[in-house]
Amino acid sequence: MIFKKVLLMAIGVIGAIALSILTNLPGIAQTPTDLDLAAYHAPIHYQDTDSTKYSGDYITQFNYDGDWRGTNNWDNLSAYPLNAHAYYSVAETCTHRFITYSFFHPQDWTDTPFDQEHENDLEGLLAIVRKDGTTFGKLEGIVTVFHTDFYSYTPAGSSLTNGAENIDGTLTTSSYNSSPHPLTTQEAKGHGLRAWPAGNFNGGSTQDGIIYYPSKTTAEVPASGNDRNVLYSLIDVFASSGLWQHQLDEASSSTGITYATWGTFKGDSSGSCGDGTPTCANNSANTPWGWDDSNDGAVYRGEMALDPAHLTDVYFNGLGNFDTTYIRNRYIQDLRDRGYNSSNVPLGWPTQINLNTLIGKLKNQC
């Protein structure tokens, strides 16, 4: 009996050692967590700032002020610390992982006469990552959100070519924490996002701006509007009681506190929004499932998050082996599980997207 127990223990130890060796061999891909995956590919982010109001250009989380009310984020800007955060989500097909990143600002502001500003601002990007047999895959391209226009970039050596949309430039990457990270840049005030070095801030010593670096755990507050090393913490969009959970809870309601309608935050003209000569627009900031390019043809509002494989398939050629159905897509899965379908869509759902067709893109395995 004792011999049998010892033998079983020995077999277990040998098996564990063998598994450890196999999973760490070159070419044997391990399955990363979504946080690990997001941190590996997360942008090093160059945020332009304006000295009129540096804090208006700091990135943070939507509930930085301790609540989920969209109509007081503008008002509370100077009352709470603006710890740096960015949101992410991951969807997966048999050939690719698609990671959305988004950067939140409590204010989209201006000091230009007769311009417009609004409460809340969330702009970001889609990272297209091929599953190439390595743990974290290979970044093939990104698509960024610049207000109502999307911009496409590919790193040197990418196989992707122009599709229905033209590629707008070459993506620069930089090594950080032993992995290559794309460099992105975001304008001051309006916060449109493109690939570095587009915009007014590229890190030069005479420029106003902040360079944000990704972290799994640490969310720092910039020392000033000219801080060159600030860590931002990654937040899963699907986290419990997070952005997506609040959207689902308010998806059929017109009286929610976070969202005005599907994919659009609530925001009003309280506080100083619109004071002086600028105007203040209500309910003007969108989430990744509400982002839309105004002239990209058959890619519709919210597809950067909801159906990133379709967006990628339209935007690029040279994709090679490319799957357009999902083994993981929480956006679609959660909508289905909440009982939504083409006959019962959330308030404000984009009419061009057939929800039953979208749900039909889910599958159990490759």
mmCIF file of N, CA and C in Angstrom, residues 283-349:
data_model
loop_
_atom_site.group_PDB
_atom_site.id
_atom_site.type_symbol
_atom_site.label_atom_id
_atom_site.label_comp_id
_atom_site.label_asym_id
_atom_site.label_seq_id
_atom_site.Cartn_x
_atom_site.Cartn_y
_atom_site.Cartn_z
ATOM 1 N N ASN A 283 -24.320 64.241 -24.309
ATOM 2 C CA ASN A 283 -24.337 62.830 -24.720
ATOM 3 C C ASN A 283 -23.506 62.615 -25.992
ATOM 4 N N SER A 284 -22.226 62.984 -25.950
ATOM 5 C CA SER A 284 -21.416 62.987 -27.173
ATOM 6 C C SER A 284 -20.231 62.035 -27.165
ATOM 7 N N ALA A 285 -19.982 61.332 -26.071
ATOM 8 C CA ALA A 285 -18.812 60.446 -26.002
ATOM 9 C C ALA A 285 -19.250 59.000 -26.182
ATOM 10 N N ASN A 286 -18.498 58.259 -26.978
ATOM 11 C CA ASN A 286 -18.866 56.886 -27.309
ATOM 12 C C ASN A 286 -17.876 55.870 -26.762
ATOM 13 N N THR A 287 -18.376 54.672 -26.543
ATOM 14 C CA THR A 287 -17.576 53.529 -26.098
ATOM 15 C C THR A 287 -17.070 52.767 -27.322
ATOM 16 N N PRO A 288 -16.179 51.781 -27.133
ATOM 17 C CA PRO A 288 -15.729 50.996 -28.287
ATOM 18 C C PRO A 288 -16.869 50.322 -29.052
ATOM 19 N N TRP A 289 -17.945 49.923 -28.372
ATOM 20 C CA TRP A 289 -19.090 49.329 -29.068
ATOM 21 C C TRP A 289 -20.029 50.415 -29.613
ATOM 22 N N GLY A 290 -19.541 51.665 -29.606
ATOM 23 C CA GLY A 290 -20.262 52.765 -30.214
ATOM 24 C C GLY A 290 -19.397 53.578 -31.157
ATOM 25 N N TRP A 291 -18.110 53.210 -31.301
ATOM 26 C CA TRP A 291 -17.216 53.938 -32.195
ATOM 27 C C TRP A 291 -17.633 53.725 -33.653
ATOM 28 N N ASP A 292 -17.471 54.771 -34.461
ATOM 29 C CA ASP A 292 -17.874 54.663 -35.861
ATOM 30 C C ASP A 292 -17.039 55.597 -36.718
ATOM 31 N N ASP A 293 -16.554 55.079 -37.826
ATOM 32 C CA ASP A 293 -15.933 55.905 -38.848
ATOM 33 C C ASP A 293 -17.049 56.397 -39.772
ATOM 34 N N SER A 294 -16.987 57.659 -40.118
ATOM 35 C CA SER A 294 -18.101 58.264 -40.855
ATOM 36 C C SER A 294 -18.162 57.867 -42.318
ATOM 37 N N ASN A 295 -17.078 57.279 -42.862
ATOM 38 C CA ASN A 295 -17.075 57.014 -44.319
ATOM 39 C C ASN A 295 -16.288 55.754 -44.678
ATOM 40 N N ASP A 296 -16.470 54.681 -43.911
ATOM 41 C CA ASP A 296 -15.721 53.450 -44.222
ATOM 42 C C ASP A 296 -16.602 52.350 -44.796
ATOM 43 N N GLY A 297 -17.711 52.728 -45.414
ATOM 44 C CA GLY A 297 -18.511 51.744 -46.134
ATOM 45 C C GLY A 297 -19.205 50.743 -45.236
ATOM 46 N N ALA A 298 -19.039 49.465 -45.556
ATOM 47 C CA ALA A 298 -19.799 48.403 -44.905
ATOM 48 C C ALA A 298 -19.192 47.939 -43.587
ATOM 49 N N VAL A 299 -18.643 48.865 -42.820
ATOM 50 C CA VAL A 299 -18.248 48.603 -41.438
ATOM 51 C C VAL A 299 -19.076 49.556 -40.592
ATOM 52 N N TYR A 300 -19.792 49.001 -39.622
ATOM 53 C CA TYR A 300 -20.820 49.790 -38.963
ATOM 54 C C TYR A 300 -20.477 50.114 -37.522
ATOM 55 N N ARG A 301 -21.284 50.968 -36.962
ATOM 56 C CA ARG A 301 -21.052 51.506 -35.633
ATOM 57 C C ARG A 301 -20.844 50.373 -34.611
ATOM 58 N N GLY A 302 -19.723 50.449 -33.915
ATOM 59 C CA GLY A 302 -19.443 49.514 -32.839
ATOM 60 C C GLY A 302 -18.717 48.254 -33.231
ATOM 61 N N GLU A 303 -18.466 48.045 -34.532
ATOM 62 C CA GLU A 303 -17.863 46.780 -34.951
ATOM 63 C C GLU A 303 -16.410 46.637 -34.524
ATOM 64 N N MET A 304 -15.744 47.733 -34.196
ATOM 65 C CA MET A 304 -14.362 47.598 -33.724
ATOM 66 C C MET A 304 -14.304 46.723 -32.483
ATOM 67 N N ALA A 305 -15.324 46.779 -31.640
ATOM 68 C CA ALA A 305 -15.397 45.910 -30.473
ATOM 69 C C ALA A 305 -16.251 44.680 -30.743
ATOM 70 N N LEU A 306 -17.448 44.883 -31.315
ATOM 71 C CA LEU A 306 -18.409 43.798 -31.475
ATOM 72 C C LEU A 306 -17.973 42.765 -32.506
ATOM 73 N N ASP A 307 -17.388 43.213 -33.606
ATOM 74 C CA ASP A 307 -17.024 42.308 -34.699
ATOM 75 C C ASP A 307 -15.713 42.751 -35.337
ATOM 76 N N PRO A 308 -14.618 42.715 -34.570
ATOM 77 C CA PRO A 308 -13.336 43.224 -35.083
ATOM 78 C C PRO A 308 -12.783 42.418 -36.248
ATOM 79 N N ALA A 309 -13.132 41.135 -36.343
ATOM 80 C CA ALA A 309 -12.653 40.341 -37.475
ATOM 81 C C ALA A 309 -13.254 40.851 -38.776
ATOM 82 N N HIS A 310 -14.511 41.241 -38.741
ATOM 83 C CA HIS A 310 -15.131 41.785 -39.949
ATOM 84 C C HIS A 310 -14.493 43.110 -40.334
ATOM 85 N N LEU A 311 -14.290 43.991 -39.360
ATOM 86 C CA LEU A 311 -13.629 45.261 -39.660
ATOM 87 C C LEU A 311 -12.263 45.020 -40.284
ATOM 88 N N THR A 312 -11.493 44.121 -39.706
ATOM 89 C CA THR A 312 -10.151 43.820 -40.217
ATOM 90 C C THR A 312 -10.210 43.261 -41.622
ATOM 91 N N ASP A 313 -11.180 42.384 -41.874
ATOM 92 C CA ASP A 313 -11.332 41.756 -43.185
ATOM 93 C C ASP A 313 -11.659 42.785 -44.257
ATOM 94 N N VAL A 314 -12.409 43.824 -43.897
ATOM 95 C CA VAL A 314 -12.751 44.882 -44.841
ATOM 96 C C VAL A 314 -11.581 45.851 -45.034
ATOM 97 N N TYR A 315 -10.922 46.205 -43.949
ATOM 98 C CA TYR A 315 -9.893 47.243 -44.003
ATOM 99 C C TYR A 315 -8.611 46.783 -44.690
ATOM 100 N N PHE A 316 -8.283 45.491 -44.610
ATOM 101 C CA PHE A 316 -6.970 45.020 -45.071
ATOM 102 C C PHE A 316 -7.100 43.868 -46.057
ATOM 103 N N ASN A 317 -6.130 43.784 -46.958
ATOM 104 C CA ASN A 317 -5.851 42.581 -47.734
ATOM 105 C C ASN A 317 -4.553 41.976 -47.202
ATOM 106 N N GLY A 318 -4.170 40.835 -47.764
ATOM 107 C CA GLY A 318 -2.944 40.177 -47.330
ATOM 108 C C GLY A 318 -3.082 39.466 -46.003
ATOM 109 N N LEU A 319 -4.306 39.108 -45.624
ATOM 110 C CA LEU A 319 -4.550 38.508 -44.306
ATOM 111 C C LEU A 319 -4.154 37.033 -44.243
ATOM 112 N N GLY A 320 -4.031 36.379 -45.396
ATOM 113 C CA GLY A 320 -3.679 34.960 -45.377
ATOM 114 C C GLY A 320 -4.767 34.140 -44.715
ATOM 115 N N ASN A 321 -4.371 33.133 -43.946
ATOM 116 C CA ASN A 321 -5.336 32.317 -43.219
ATOM 117 C C ASN A 321 -6.024 33.180 -42.171
ATOM 118 N N PHE A 322 -7.325 33.425 -42.337
ATOM 119 C CA PHE A 322 -8.005 34.404 -41.500
ATOM 120 C C PHE A 322 -9.420 33.935 -41.206
ATOM 121 N N ASP A 323 -9.705 33.752 -39.930
ATOM 122 C CA ASP A 323 -11.010 33.277 -39.479
ATOM 123 C C ASP A 323 -11.874 34.470 -39.078
ATOM 124 N N THR A 324 -13.135 34.467 -39.473
ATOM 125 C CA THR A 324 -14.034 35.580 -39.167
ATOM 126 C C THR A 324 -15.125 35.199 -38.168
ATOM 127 N N THR A 325 -15.001 34.026 -37.549
ATOM 128 C CA THR A 325 -15.950 33.621 -36.512
ATOM 129 C C THR A 325 -15.197 33.433 -35.194
ATOM 130 N N TYR A 326 -15.931 33.484 -34.083
ATOM 131 C CA TYR A 326 -15.292 33.665 -32.779
ATOM 132 C C TYR A 326 -15.432 32.448 -31.871
ATOM 133 N N ILE A 327 -14.304 32.057 -31.289
ATOM 134 C CA ILE A 327 -14.348 31.094 -30.200
ATOM 135 C C ILE A 327 -14.490 31.806 -28.857
ATOM 136 N N ARG A 328 -14.215 33.131 -28.846
ATOM 137 C CA ARG A 328 -14.442 33.964 -27.656
ATOM 138 C C ARG A 328 -14.805 35.368 -28.103
ATOM 139 N N ASN A 329 -15.966 35.839 -27.663
ATOM 140 C CA ASN A 329 -16.344 37.232 -27.882
ATOM 141 C C ASN A 329 -17.409 37.563 -26.840
ATOM 142 N N ARG A 330 -16.967 38.140 -25.711
ATOM 143 C CA ARG A 330 -17.864 38.388 -24.591
ATOM 144 C C ARG A 330 -18.987 39.352 -24.945
ATOM 145 N N TYR A 331 -18.703 40.294 -25.829
ATOM 146 C CA TYR A 331 -19.750 41.227 -26.221
ATOM 147 C C TYR A 331 -20.953 40.465 -26.779
ATOM 148 N N ILE A 332 -20.690 39.606 -27.759
ATOM 149 C CA ILE A 332 -21.780 38.864 -28.394
ATOM 150 C C ILE A 332 -22.363 37.838 -27.425
ATOM 151 N N GLN A 333 -21.507 37.135 -26.702
ATOM 152 C CA GLN A 333 -21.978 36.106 -25.783
ATOM 153 C C GLN A 333 -22.920 36.687 -24.732
ATOM 154 N N ASP A 334 -22.534 37.822 -24.160
ATOM 155 C CA ASP A 334 -23.349 38.409 -23.103
ATOM 156 C C ASP A 334 -24.675 38.951 -23.635
ATOM 157 N N LEU A 335 -24.667 39.529 -24.823
ATOM 158 C CA LEU A 335 -25.919 39.972 -25.427
ATOM 159 C C LEU A 335 -26.857 38.791 -25.643
ATOM 160 N N ARG A 336 -26.328 37.709 -26.187
ATOM 161 C CA ARG A 336 -27.134 36.491 -26.386
ATOM 162 C C ARG A 336 -27.663 35.974 -25.061
ATOM 163 N N ASP A 337 -26.796 35.915 -24.042
ATOM 164 C CA ASP A 337 -27.206 35.348 -22.763
ATOM 165 C C ASP A 337 -28.210 36.241 -22.033
ATOM 166 N N ARG A 338 -28.227 37.523 -22.357
ATOM 167 C CA ARG A 338 -29.221 38.426 -21.776
ATOM 168 C C ARG A 338 -30.558 38.367 -22.519
ATOM 169 N N GLY A 339 -30.619 37.561 -23.561
ATOM 170 C CA GLY A 339 -31.875 37.400 -24.293
ATOM 171 C C GLY A 339 -32.069 38.362 -25.441
ATOM 172 N N TYR A 340 -30.998 39.076 -25.845
ATOM 173 C CA TYR A 340 -31.121 39.982 -26.969
ATOM 174 C C TYR A 340 -30.958 39.222 -28.282
ATOM 175 N N ASN A 341 -31.726 39.653 -29.282
ATOM 176 C CA ASN A 341 -31.654 39.084 -30.621
ATOM 177 C C ASN A 341 -32.226 40.118 -31.588
ATOM 178 N N SER A 342 -32.393 39.742 -32.840
ATOM 179 C CA SER A 342 -32.842 40.719 -33.832
ATOM 180 C C SER A 342 -34.247 41.244 -33.558
ATOM 181 N N SER A 343 -35.021 40.491 -32.804
ATOM 182 C CA SER A 343 -36.371 40.935 -32.451
ATOM 183 C C SER A 343 -36.410 41.680 -31.122
ATOM 184 N N ASN A 344 -35.297 41.703 -30.441
ATOM 185 C CA ASN A 344 -35.226 42.349 -29.125
ATOM 186 C C ASN A 344 -33.833 42.931 -28.960
ATOM 187 N N VAL A 345 -33.620 44.121 -29.507
ATOM 188 C CA VAL A 345 -32.289 44.731 -29.485
ATOM 189 C C VAL A 345 -32.234 45.809 -28.406
ATOM 190 N N PRO A 346 -31.033 46.116 -27.908
ATOM 191 C CA PRO A 346 -30.892 47.218 -26.951
ATOM 192 C C PRO A 346 -31.351 48.548 -27.559
ATOM 193 N N LEU A 347 -31.761 49.486 -26.701
ATOM 194 C CA LEU A 347 -32.148 50.808 -27.173
ATOM 195 C C LEU A 347 -30.958 51.492 -27.838
ATOM 196 N N GLY A 348 -31.146 51.937 -29.072
ATOM 197 C CA GLY A 348 -30.074 52.609 -29.799
ATOM 198 C C GLY A 348 -29.161 51.674 -30.565
ATOM 199 N N TRP A 349 -29.493 50.380 -30.616
ATOM 200 C CA TRP A 349 -28.682 49.422 -31.368
ATOM 201 C C TRP A 349 -28.575 49.856 -32.830
#
